[in-house]
Amino acid sequence: MSATTATESSSLELDDIQGGAIHQRPSPYVGTYLLLRIDDRQAGQELIRRLLPAVRSASAPSDPAQNAWVTVAFTYQGFKALGVPKASLDSFAPEFRQGMAARAAELGDRGESSPENWEKPLGSTDVHVALAGLSPDATRLEASFEHAHRAVEDLSGVEAIWRQDCYQLPTGRTSFGFKDGIGQPAIEGSGIPPSNPLERPIKAGEFILGYPDETGELPPMPTPSVLGRNGTYVVFRKLHTRVAAYRRYLRDRAADREEEALLGAKMVGRWQSGAPLALAPEHDDPELGGDETRNNAFLYGDDRRGLKCPAGAHARRANPRDAFDGDGSVDVRLHRMIRRGTSYGSVVPDGVLEDDGTDRGIVFVFAGSHLKRQFEFVKTQWLNDGIFIGAPREQDPLVGRPAGNGAFTIPKQPIRRRLQEMPPFVVTRGGEYCFAPGLRGLRWLSELTT
Ligand code: HEM
């Protein structure tokens, strides 16, 4: 790749990028995910034409309170159903072509999380289009997304095959009780101020195709460039959370509610309020947790031994920040991701320790240019495995693989504490690898004649 090409490509074309990739979701929010099957190619193209007016670009005003986002993405099977030529299909990342279900063993989706136990039709060849609508309230969701929904309803040849509604719980937290969506990378050239002034913004090419990434190269981009450029890979996973089991586990190991909160925080790396252990190691600090100018402004370099935040805590595993700087073993900047997760299902009232049988959890959403070295690497090497933190037999205490031995070490002086026999608290209900093209790419798909 010539240096000239890289320079020419470096200014982000925000007016062509789907807004949902760059902008944070509103808070509070209500939303819907819809999966569609295309039975007739021309109907599929008509669908895209009808959806286009609802898809806003990343150059639209970024005030989340004003906005409703509709995001459109396709699976490999979806591109096939739309008649995308073979040369183009072959140019997508191999993991995308295989689909998430085929990657299940690598990802640790085994036993009850394995694809044969997934919610139908997740992971099947029927899933072609994924639509997401997110809005600050039901009225605005109705205005933007229901338009899209109706576009599907009266179109024969395109079938809605799955729907998942989501909304921010009244607590403003996810089902385990933690504030989520705080740690996000700053994207160079996006115009969005970084939430961690201690970190250099990440090159846009790590998240949006067509621009140099952290290696200085352009990441492999699907062809033709009208389809690949300004697009991004999207991963969605419906993850059921066992809230009662999680609470019982902590209750059985803590002397009181205070210790329970501390053990929970050690597992996540943040207190429930969102306050990071790195800045509030002893007690929760709700004011810090709610302060967007401070709650992500930290590194781990002064806490190599994990006395404040254990190296095995979920958020520290998922983004170790500067914890490995200087030893040359990990370049964290190559493994970052944009997250756009949402909650589904009702909240478990405070103090309840018995499972009520309700399905609840998060729809985890990733966006990035590299399925393998971002999402898959973090899931397999950092969450499902403990080698990189020197504890090979330990997995992520929140989302580690079900076959693990369920141990979690909390460094402490004079002696560390080790939690054992932690059952799986998260079960994969299914998911898919998708690609969200830029707006020009969507138009190209709608006009494709082959
Ligand atoms: C049910 C499953 C999950 C739950 C409940 C969960 C919860 C959380 C919470 C509470 C945080 C801390 C708040 C924040 O920084 O936003 C967090 C951070 C994070 N999680 Fe998860 N998570 C889940 C699954 C995953 C998965 C599967 C991945 C990646 C493969 C992941 C990647 C991350 C990343 C990258 C961060 C930000 C770390 C940082 O920048 O400091 N999470 N998660």
Short mmCIF file of C-alpha atoms and ligand atoms in Angstrom, two decimals:
data_model
loop_
_atom_site.label_atom_id
_atom_site.label_comp_id
_atom_site.label_asym_id
_atom_site.label_seq_id
_atom_site.Cartn_x
_atom_site.Cartn_y
_atom_site.Cartn_z
CA MET A 1 0.00 0.00 0.00
CA SER A 2 1.55 3.34 -1.01
CA ALA A 3 2.01 6.10 1.55
CA THR A 4 0.10 8.44 -0.79
CA THR A 5 -2.96 6.24 -0.70
CA ALA A 6 -2.86 6.15 3.07
CA THR A 7 -2.62 9.95 3.32
CA GLU A 8 -5.38 10.55 0.79
CA SER A 9 -7.66 8.27 2.73
CA SER A 10 -7.10 9.74 6.14
CA SER A 11 -9.97 12.26 6.45
CA LEU A 12 -13.05 10.46 7.78
CA GLU A 13 -16.04 10.70 5.43
CA LEU A 14 -18.58 11.09 8.21
CA ASP A 15 -21.41 11.76 5.76
CA ASP A 16 -21.03 8.24 4.35
CA ILE A 17 -20.59 6.30 7.60
CA GLN A 18 -23.66 4.91 9.38
CA GLY A 19 -24.23 7.07 12.47
CA GLY A 20 -24.70 4.13 14.87
CA ALA A 21 -21.06 3.07 14.42
CA ILE A 22 -19.56 6.36 15.53
CA HIS A 23 -22.06 7.86 17.94
CA GLN A 24 -22.84 6.66 21.45
CA ARG A 25 -26.35 5.42 21.97
CA PRO A 26 -28.67 7.75 23.85
CA SER A 27 -29.20 7.29 27.57
CA PRO A 28 -31.88 6.41 28.48
CA TYR A 29 -32.80 4.46 25.38
CA VAL A 30 -35.39 2.11 23.96
CA GLY A 31 -34.60 -0.03 20.97
CA THR A 32 -35.39 -2.96 18.75
CA TYR A 33 -33.28 -5.45 16.86
CA LEU A 34 -34.90 -7.12 13.89
CA LEU A 35 -33.51 -9.95 11.80
CA LEU A 36 -34.76 -10.51 8.27
CA ARG A 37 -34.58 -13.23 5.65
CA ILE A 38 -34.48 -12.27 1.98
CA ASP A 39 -36.42 -14.79 -0.14
CA ASP A 40 -36.45 -12.66 -3.26
CA ARG A 41 -33.45 -10.67 -4.35
CA GLN A 42 -35.37 -7.76 -5.85
CA ALA A 43 -37.50 -7.48 -2.73
CA GLY A 44 -34.25 -7.35 -0.73
CA GLN A 45 -33.07 -4.45 -2.87
CA GLU A 46 -36.41 -2.69 -2.52
CA LEU A 47 -36.07 -3.11 1.25
CA ILE A 48 -32.72 -1.29 1.22
CA ARG A 49 -34.23 1.53 -0.90
CA ARG A 50 -37.04 1.90 1.64
CA LEU A 51 -34.68 1.82 4.61
CA LEU A 52 -32.17 4.33 3.24
CA PRO A 53 -34.10 7.48 4.28
CA ALA A 54 -34.15 6.21 7.88
CA VAL A 55 -30.38 5.60 8.08
CA ARG A 56 -28.60 8.71 9.27
CA SER A 57 -24.97 9.36 8.64
CA ALA A 58 -22.34 10.04 11.28
CA SER A 59 -22.27 13.70 10.21
CA ALA A 60 -25.81 14.22 11.56
CA PRO A 61 -25.94 16.10 14.88
CA SER A 62 -24.30 14.00 17.57
CA ASP A 63 -26.45 15.08 20.50
CA PRO A 64 -27.83 11.68 21.53
CA ALA A 65 -30.87 13.24 23.18
CA GLN A 66 -32.05 14.46 19.77
CA ASN A 67 -31.41 11.35 17.82
CA ALA A 68 -32.82 8.04 16.80
CA TRP A 69 -30.47 5.64 15.08
CA VAL A 70 -31.33 3.00 12.53
CA THR A 71 -28.41 0.77 11.60
CA VAL A 72 -28.50 -1.75 8.75
CA ALA A 73 -26.06 -4.64 8.49
CA PHE A 74 -25.83 -7.86 6.47
CA THR A 75 -24.53 -11.34 7.05
CA TYR A 76 -22.51 -13.20 4.43
CA GLN A 77 -25.66 -15.18 3.59
CA GLY A 78 -27.48 -11.86 3.24
CA PHE A 79 -24.97 -10.58 0.67
CA LYS A 80 -25.40 -13.83 -1.22
CA ALA A 81 -29.19 -13.45 -1.16
CA LEU A 82 -28.77 -9.94 -2.60
CA GLY A 83 -26.73 -11.28 -5.50
CA VAL A 84 -23.39 -9.72 -4.54
CA PRO A 85 -20.86 -11.09 -7.06
CA LYS A 86 -18.55 -13.93 -6.02
CA ALA A 87 -15.36 -11.86 -6.29
CA SER A 88 -16.82 -9.42 -3.82
CA LEU A 89 -18.12 -12.15 -1.47
CA ASP A 90 -14.65 -13.72 -1.45
CA SER A 91 -13.07 -10.42 -0.47
CA PHE A 92 -14.68 -10.37 2.99
CA ALA A 93 -12.82 -11.56 6.09
CA PRO A 94 -12.81 -15.39 6.41
CA GLU A 95 -14.45 -15.26 9.85
CA PHE A 96 -17.32 -13.20 8.43
CA ARG A 97 -17.77 -15.70 5.60
CA GLN A 98 -17.91 -18.57 8.08
CA GLY A 99 -20.37 -16.87 10.42
CA MET A 100 -20.40 -16.87 14.20
CA ALA A 101 -21.95 -20.32 14.66
CA ALA A 102 -19.05 -21.91 12.75
CA ARG A 103 -16.62 -20.10 15.05
CA ALA A 104 -18.39 -21.27 18.24
CA ALA A 105 -15.75 -23.77 19.41
CA GLU A 106 -12.98 -21.15 19.14
CA LEU A 107 -15.11 -18.54 20.88
CA GLY A 108 -15.82 -20.84 23.81
CA ASP A 109 -19.52 -21.24 22.98
CA ARG A 110 -19.78 -24.79 24.28
CA GLY A 111 -22.33 -26.83 26.24
CA GLU A 112 -25.46 -24.81 26.92
CA SER A 113 -23.90 -21.90 24.98
CA SER A 114 -23.27 -23.98 21.85
CA PRO A 115 -25.12 -23.22 18.60
CA GLU A 116 -27.43 -26.27 18.83
CA ASN A 117 -28.89 -24.65 21.95
CA TRP A 118 -29.15 -21.16 20.44
CA GLU A 119 -32.45 -19.38 20.09
CA LYS A 120 -33.81 -20.00 16.59
CA PRO A 121 -33.02 -18.66 13.99
CA LEU A 122 -29.80 -17.17 15.46
CA GLY A 123 -26.71 -18.62 13.82
CA SER A 124 -28.70 -20.18 10.96
CA THR A 125 -28.37 -19.47 7.23
CA ASP A 126 -31.79 -17.74 7.38
CA VAL A 127 -30.34 -14.62 9.01
CA HIS A 128 -29.63 -12.15 6.19
CA VAL A 129 -30.23 -8.61 7.42
CA ALA A 130 -29.87 -7.16 10.91
CA LEU A 131 -31.66 -3.92 11.70
CA ALA A 132 -31.17 -1.99 14.90
CA GLY A 133 -33.23 0.99 15.99
CA LEU A 134 -32.25 2.97 19.07
CA SER A 135 -33.93 6.06 20.39
CA PRO A 136 -34.18 8.13 23.58
CA ASP A 137 -37.87 7.26 23.97
CA ALA A 138 -40.66 5.12 22.56
CA THR A 139 -42.21 8.01 20.58
CA ARG A 140 -39.03 8.71 18.62
CA LEU A 141 -38.39 4.99 18.16
CA GLU A 142 -41.88 4.66 16.73
CA ALA A 143 -41.20 7.54 14.34
CA SER A 144 -37.92 6.18 13.02
CA PHE A 145 -37.94 2.44 13.44
CA GLU A 146 -41.59 1.62 12.95
CA HIS A 147 -41.25 3.23 9.53
CA ALA A 148 -38.54 0.67 8.84
CA HIS A 149 -40.66 -2.10 10.33
CA ARG A 150 -43.60 -1.23 8.10
CA ALA A 151 -41.27 -1.22 5.11
CA VAL A 152 -40.70 -4.89 5.83
CA GLU A 153 -44.26 -5.83 6.72
CA ASP A 154 -45.83 -4.99 3.38
CA LEU A 155 -42.97 -6.32 1.27
CA SER A 156 -43.39 -9.87 0.09
CA GLY A 157 -40.10 -11.67 -0.42
CA VAL A 158 -38.58 -10.33 2.81
CA GLU A 159 -39.54 -11.93 6.11
CA ALA A 160 -38.98 -10.63 9.65
CA ILE A 161 -37.77 -13.76 11.49
CA TRP A 162 -36.65 -12.51 14.93
CA ARG A 163 -37.20 -9.49 17.08
CA GLN A 164 -35.60 -8.43 20.33
CA ASP A 165 -36.72 -5.32 22.15
CA CYS A 166 -34.32 -3.65 24.52
CA TYR A 167 -34.42 -0.73 26.88
CA GLN A 168 -32.34 0.85 29.56
CA LEU A 169 -33.38 -0.54 32.94
CA PRO A 170 -34.91 2.01 35.33
CA THR A 171 -31.72 1.70 37.38
CA GLY A 172 -29.72 2.95 34.38
CA ARG A 173 -27.57 -0.19 34.78
CA THR A 174 -27.28 -3.63 33.20
CA SER A 175 -28.89 -6.70 34.79
CA PHE A 176 -25.91 -7.51 37.07
CA GLY A 177 -26.33 -4.00 38.47
CA PHE A 178 -23.36 -2.27 36.78
CA LYS A 179 -23.27 0.85 34.67
CA ASP A 180 -22.01 -0.17 31.23
CA GLY A 181 -20.80 1.39 28.00
CA ILE A 182 -18.24 3.65 29.69
CA GLY A 183 -14.91 2.38 28.34
CA GLN A 184 -14.90 3.30 24.64
CA PRO A 185 -11.93 4.08 22.38
CA ALA A 186 -11.45 7.63 21.13
CA ILE A 187 -11.57 7.54 17.31
CA GLU A 188 -9.11 9.85 15.57
CA GLY A 189 -10.90 12.32 13.31
CA SER A 190 -14.40 11.52 14.55
CA GLY A 191 -14.79 14.89 16.27
CA ILE A 192 -15.92 13.13 19.46
CA PRO A 193 -13.84 14.18 22.47
CA PRO A 194 -11.85 11.34 24.11
CA SER A 195 -13.13 10.16 27.50
CA ASN A 196 -9.59 9.20 28.57
CA PRO A 197 -7.17 12.11 28.12
CA LEU A 198 -4.32 9.77 29.15
CA GLU A 199 -4.67 7.75 25.94
CA ARG A 200 -3.86 8.83 22.38
CA PRO A 201 -6.94 8.47 20.11
CA ILE A 202 -6.96 5.25 18.07
CA LYS A 203 -6.52 5.45 14.28
CA ALA A 204 -9.89 5.53 12.52
CA GLY A 205 -8.93 2.53 10.34
CA GLU A 206 -9.21 0.29 13.39
CA PHE A 207 -12.96 0.85 13.28
CA ILE A 208 -13.95 2.15 9.84
CA LEU A 209 -12.60 0.57 6.64
CA GLY A 210 -10.74 2.64 4.09
CA TYR A 211 -8.40 4.46 6.47
CA PRO A 212 -4.97 3.65 7.93
CA ASP A 213 -5.10 1.61 11.12
CA GLU A 214 -2.66 1.39 14.02
CA THR A 215 -0.16 -0.57 11.88
CA GLY A 216 0.02 2.37 9.45
CA GLU A 217 -1.57 0.25 6.69
CA LEU A 218 -5.05 0.17 5.25
CA PRO A 219 -6.85 -2.86 6.73
CA PRO A 220 -8.04 -5.50 4.23
CA MET A 221 -11.17 -4.00 2.70
CA PRO A 222 -13.94 -5.86 0.86
CA THR A 223 -14.32 -4.99 -2.82
CA PRO A 224 -15.60 -3.12 -4.68
CA SER A 225 -14.50 -0.14 -2.69
CA VAL A 226 -17.97 1.43 -2.88
CA LEU A 227 -19.17 -1.47 -0.71
CA GLY A 228 -16.17 -1.79 1.61
CA ARG A 229 -15.14 1.81 2.21
CA ASN A 230 -16.72 3.46 5.25
CA GLY A 231 -18.13 0.12 6.33
CA THR A 232 -17.42 -1.78 9.52
CA TYR A 233 -17.80 -5.34 10.79
CA VAL A 234 -20.46 -5.73 13.45
CA VAL A 235 -20.80 -8.57 15.94
CA PHE A 236 -23.99 -9.07 17.89
CA ARG A 237 -24.47 -11.63 20.63
CA LYS A 238 -27.53 -12.17 22.77
CA LEU A 239 -26.11 -13.00 26.21
CA HIS A 240 -28.39 -14.27 28.96
CA THR A 241 -27.27 -13.23 32.44
CA ARG A 242 -27.87 -15.41 35.51
CA VAL A 243 -28.39 -12.60 37.96
CA ALA A 244 -29.72 -14.64 40.91
CA ALA A 245 -26.85 -17.15 40.67
CA TYR A 246 -24.35 -14.28 40.53
CA ARG A 247 -25.86 -12.63 43.60
CA ARG A 248 -26.00 -15.90 45.56
CA TYR A 249 -22.39 -16.65 44.73
CA LEU A 250 -21.28 -13.31 46.15
CA ARG A 251 -23.64 -13.48 49.14
CA ASP A 252 -22.19 -16.88 50.14
CA ARG A 253 -18.66 -15.51 50.11
CA ALA A 254 -19.10 -12.11 51.69
CA ALA A 255 -19.50 -11.19 55.36
CA ASP A 256 -21.88 -8.33 54.57
CA ARG A 257 -23.35 -6.21 51.76
CA GLU A 258 -20.27 -4.00 51.76
CA GLU A 259 -17.94 -6.91 51.08
CA GLU A 260 -20.39 -8.25 48.52
CA ALA A 261 -20.17 -4.96 46.61
CA LEU A 262 -16.38 -5.04 46.83
CA LEU A 263 -16.13 -8.63 45.47
CA GLY A 264 -18.52 -7.68 42.64
CA ALA A 265 -16.40 -4.63 41.83
CA LYS A 266 -13.20 -6.72 41.86
CA MET A 267 -14.76 -9.07 39.29
CA VAL A 268 -15.75 -6.22 36.96
CA GLY A 269 -13.01 -3.65 37.58
CA ARG A 270 -15.56 -0.98 38.35
CA TRP A 271 -18.09 -0.40 41.10
CA GLN A 272 -21.74 -0.69 40.19
CA SER A 273 -21.92 3.10 39.84
CA GLY A 274 -19.26 2.93 37.11
CA ALA A 275 -16.47 4.31 39.32
CA PRO A 276 -13.24 2.50 38.30
CA LEU A 277 -11.30 0.60 40.98
CA ALA A 278 -8.18 2.25 39.59
CA LEU A 279 -9.42 5.58 40.96
CA ALA A 280 -11.67 4.37 43.80
CA PRO A 281 -9.99 1.19 45.14
CA GLU A 282 -11.61 1.01 48.57
CA HIS A 283 -15.16 2.35 48.32
CA ASP A 284 -17.69 3.16 45.65
CA ASP A 285 -17.77 6.79 44.55
CA PRO A 286 -21.10 7.33 42.73
CA GLU A 287 -20.21 10.92 41.89
CA LEU A 288 -17.07 9.72 40.08
CA GLY A 289 -19.04 6.90 38.44
CA GLY A 290 -21.52 9.37 36.93
CA ASP A 291 -18.93 11.94 35.86
CA GLU A 292 -18.12 11.39 32.18
CA THR A 293 -15.12 13.68 32.39
CA ARG A 294 -13.48 11.48 35.06
CA ASN A 295 -14.92 7.94 35.04
CA ASN A 296 -12.72 6.73 32.17
CA ALA A 297 -9.66 8.88 32.82
CA PHE A 298 -7.26 6.29 34.19
CA LEU A 299 -4.51 3.76 33.42
CA TYR A 300 -3.29 0.65 35.27
CA GLY A 301 0.48 1.30 35.10
CA ASP A 302 0.78 2.21 38.79
CA ASP A 303 -1.09 -0.99 39.75
CA ARG A 304 0.91 -3.74 38.01
CA ARG A 305 0.20 -6.22 40.81
CA GLY A 306 -3.53 -5.57 40.64
CA LEU A 307 -3.90 -4.53 44.26
CA LYS A 308 -6.46 -1.93 43.25
CA CYS A 309 -7.95 -3.62 40.18
CA PRO A 310 -7.19 -7.35 39.70
CA ALA A 311 -5.55 -8.20 36.37
CA GLY A 312 -8.34 -10.78 35.96
CA ALA A 313 -11.22 -8.29 36.34
CA HIS A 314 -13.52 -8.20 33.29
CA ALA A 315 -12.88 -4.62 32.20
CA ARG A 316 -9.09 -4.88 32.76
CA ARG A 317 -8.90 -8.10 30.76
CA ALA A 318 -10.99 -6.58 27.96
CA ASN A 319 -8.80 -3.46 27.84
CA PRO A 320 -5.59 -3.70 29.90
CA ARG A 321 -4.72 -0.11 28.88
CA ASP A 322 -1.03 0.46 29.76
CA ALA A 323 -0.68 -2.60 32.03
CA PHE A 324 1.76 -4.28 29.60
CA ASP A 325 3.59 -1.19 28.37
CA GLY A 326 7.30 -1.75 28.37
CA ASP A 327 7.32 -5.56 28.36
CA GLY A 328 6.56 -5.70 24.63
CA SER A 329 4.15 -8.65 24.98
CA VAL A 330 0.88 -6.92 24.15
CA ASP A 331 -0.01 -4.00 21.89
CA VAL A 332 -3.37 -3.11 23.39
CA ARG A 333 -4.10 -0.58 20.63
CA LEU A 334 -4.52 -3.44 18.14
CA HIS A 335 -7.29 -5.02 20.20
CA ARG A 336 -9.75 -2.21 20.91
CA MET A 337 -13.41 -2.20 20.00
CA ILE A 338 -16.43 0.03 19.81
CA ARG A 339 -19.20 -1.41 22.00
CA ARG A 340 -22.88 -0.65 21.55
CA GLY A 341 -24.48 -3.09 23.99
CA THR A 342 -28.03 -2.79 25.29
CA SER A 343 -30.11 -4.53 28.00
CA TYR A 344 -33.11 -6.76 27.49
CA GLY A 345 -35.54 -8.29 30.00
CA SER A 346 -36.70 -6.99 33.35
CA VAL A 347 -34.60 -5.96 36.34
CA VAL A 348 -34.28 -8.41 39.28
CA PRO A 349 -35.43 -6.45 42.36
CA ASP A 350 -32.77 -5.64 44.87
CA GLY A 351 -32.16 -8.48 47.35
CA VAL A 352 -33.86 -11.24 45.30
CA LEU A 353 -31.66 -14.35 45.20
CA GLU A 354 -33.98 -16.83 43.48
CA ASP A 355 -34.15 -17.18 39.71
CA ASP A 356 -37.59 -16.22 38.36
CA GLY A 357 -37.02 -18.00 35.02
CA THR A 358 -37.13 -14.74 33.03
CA ASP A 359 -34.81 -14.28 30.08
CA ARG A 360 -32.72 -11.18 30.66
CA GLY A 361 -29.26 -9.98 29.77
CA ILE A 362 -27.48 -7.89 27.22
CA VAL A 363 -27.29 -7.73 23.48
CA PHE A 364 -23.54 -7.26 23.11
CA VAL A 365 -22.64 -5.30 19.99
CA PHE A 366 -19.10 -4.83 18.65
CA ALA A 367 -18.01 -2.62 15.76
CA GLY A 368 -14.51 -2.72 14.29
CA SER A 369 -12.39 -3.36 11.19
CA HIS A 370 -10.85 -6.65 12.36
CA LEU A 371 -13.11 -9.46 13.53
CA LYS A 372 -10.13 -11.69 14.28
CA ARG A 373 -7.63 -9.45 16.00
CA GLN A 374 -10.24 -7.37 17.82
CA PHE A 375 -13.42 -9.24 18.85
CA GLU A 376 -12.14 -12.82 18.51
CA PHE A 377 -8.74 -12.08 20.03
CA VAL A 378 -10.18 -10.35 23.08
CA LYS A 379 -12.80 -13.06 23.60
CA THR A 380 -10.44 -16.01 23.19
CA GLN A 381 -7.06 -14.75 24.47
CA TRP A 382 -8.04 -12.26 27.11
CA LEU A 383 -11.48 -13.30 28.42
CA ASN A 384 -11.44 -17.09 27.97
CA ASP A 385 -7.78 -17.62 28.85
CA GLY A 386 -5.53 -16.35 31.59
CA ILE A 387 -2.07 -16.92 30.11
CA PHE A 388 -1.46 -13.26 29.36
CA ILE A 389 -2.08 -12.29 33.00
CA GLY A 390 -0.03 -15.21 34.34
CA ALA A 391 -3.04 -17.24 35.54
CA PRO A 392 -3.54 -19.79 32.73
CA ARG A 393 -6.36 -21.64 34.46
CA GLU A 394 -8.48 -18.60 35.18
CA GLN A 395 -11.11 -17.11 32.88
CA ASP A 396 -13.06 -13.88 32.92
CA PRO A 397 -15.19 -14.05 36.09
CA LEU A 398 -18.19 -12.52 34.28
CA VAL A 399 -18.13 -13.93 30.76
CA GLY A 400 -15.43 -16.63 30.69
CA ARG A 401 -16.00 -19.93 28.95
CA PRO A 402 -18.30 -22.39 30.71
CA ALA A 403 -15.71 -25.19 30.81
CA GLY A 404 -13.36 -23.17 33.01
CA ASN A 405 -12.43 -24.08 36.57
CA GLY A 406 -14.17 -20.98 37.91
CA ALA A 407 -11.25 -19.51 39.85
CA PHE A 408 -10.58 -15.81 40.28
CA THR A 409 -7.64 -14.30 42.14
CA ILE A 410 -7.92 -11.02 43.99
CA PRO A 411 -4.41 -9.75 44.82
CA LYS A 412 -4.29 -8.39 48.32
CA GLN A 413 -1.74 -7.75 51.05
CA PRO A 414 -0.63 -9.59 53.12
CA ILE A 415 -2.29 -12.56 51.33
CA ARG A 416 -4.33 -12.76 48.15
CA ARG A 417 -7.88 -14.06 48.07
CA ARG A 418 -8.92 -16.74 45.60
CA LEU A 419 -12.56 -17.32 44.67
CA GLN A 420 -13.28 -20.87 43.49
CA GLU A 421 -16.00 -22.86 41.72
CA MET A 422 -17.58 -19.88 40.11
CA PRO A 423 -20.42 -21.16 37.90
CA PRO A 424 -21.02 -19.56 34.48
CA PHE A 425 -23.05 -16.39 34.94
CA VAL A 426 -23.53 -15.72 31.21
CA VAL A 427 -25.02 -18.04 28.57
CA THR A 428 -24.79 -17.31 24.85
CA ARG A 429 -28.25 -17.43 23.26
CA GLY A 430 -26.87 -16.82 19.77
CA GLY A 431 -25.42 -14.20 17.51
CA GLU A 432 -24.04 -13.34 14.13
CA TYR A 433 -21.18 -11.64 12.31
CA CYS A 434 -22.43 -8.79 10.10
CA PHE A 435 -21.11 -6.02 7.93
CA ALA A 436 -22.56 -2.49 8.02
CA PRO A 437 -21.69 -0.74 4.72
CA GLY A 438 -21.49 3.01 4.31
CA LEU A 439 -24.46 4.85 2.82
CA ARG A 440 -23.02 4.71 -0.70
CA GLY A 441 -22.51 0.98 -0.22
CA LEU A 442 -26.17 0.58 0.75
CA ARG A 443 -27.23 2.47 -2.38
CA TRP A 444 -24.91 0.32 -4.50
CA LEU A 445 -26.49 -2.83 -3.07
CA SER A 446 -29.99 -1.53 -3.82
CA GLU A 447 -29.06 -0.89 -7.47
CA LEU A 448 -26.92 -3.96 -8.06
CA THR A 449 -27.59 -5.75 -11.34
CA THR A 450 -25.67 -8.95 -12.00
C1 HEM B 1 -23.16 -10.43 29.59
C2 HEM B 1 -21.95 -10.11 29.19
C3 HEM B 1 -21.20 -8.87 29.60
C4 HEM B 1 -21.43 -8.00 30.62
C5 HEM B 1 -22.55 -8.04 31.66
C6 HEM B 1 -20.41 -6.98 30.55
C7 HEM B 1 -20.29 -5.93 31.44
C8 HEM B 1 -19.31 -4.97 31.40
C9 HEM B 1 -19.14 -3.93 32.36
C10 HEM B 1 -20.04 -3.70 33.59
C11 HEM B 1 -18.07 -3.18 32.00
C12 HEM B 1 -17.49 -1.96 32.74
C13 HEM B 1 -18.11 -0.69 32.29
C14 HEM B 1 -17.51 -0.09 31.03
O1 HEM B 1 -16.32 0.18 30.97
O2 HEM B 1 -18.28 0.13 30.09
C15 HEM B 1 -17.55 -3.74 30.77
C16 HEM B 1 -16.49 -3.25 30.03
C17 HEM B 1 -16.02 -3.82 28.88
N1 HEM B 1 -16.42 -5.00 28.31
FE1 HEM B 1 -17.95 -6.17 28.94
N2 HEM B 1 -19.59 -7.25 29.49
C18 HEM B 1 -20.03 -8.39 28.88
C19 HEM B 1 -19.47 -9.02 27.79
C20 HEM B 1 -18.37 -8.58 27.11
C21 HEM B 1 -17.76 -9.24 25.97
C22 HEM B 1 -18.26 -10.57 25.37
C23 HEM B 1 -16.72 -8.47 25.56
C24 HEM B 1 -15.73 -8.65 24.43
C25 HEM B 1 -15.58 -9.72 23.70
C26 HEM B 1 -16.66 -7.32 26.44
C27 HEM B 1 -15.77 -6.28 26.33
C28 HEM B 1 -15.70 -5.20 27.16
C29 HEM B 1 -14.80 -4.07 26.96
C30 HEM B 1 -13.83 -3.87 25.79
C31 HEM B 1 -15.00 -3.21 28.04
C32 HEM B 1 -14.34 -1.85 28.27
C33 HEM B 1 -13.07 -1.97 29.03
C34 HEM B 1 -12.38 -0.62 29.16
O3 HEM B 1 -12.24 0.08 28.16
O4 HEM B 1 -12.00 -0.30 30.28
N3 HEM B 1 -17.67 -7.42 27.36
N4 HEM B 1 -18.31 -4.85 30.44
#
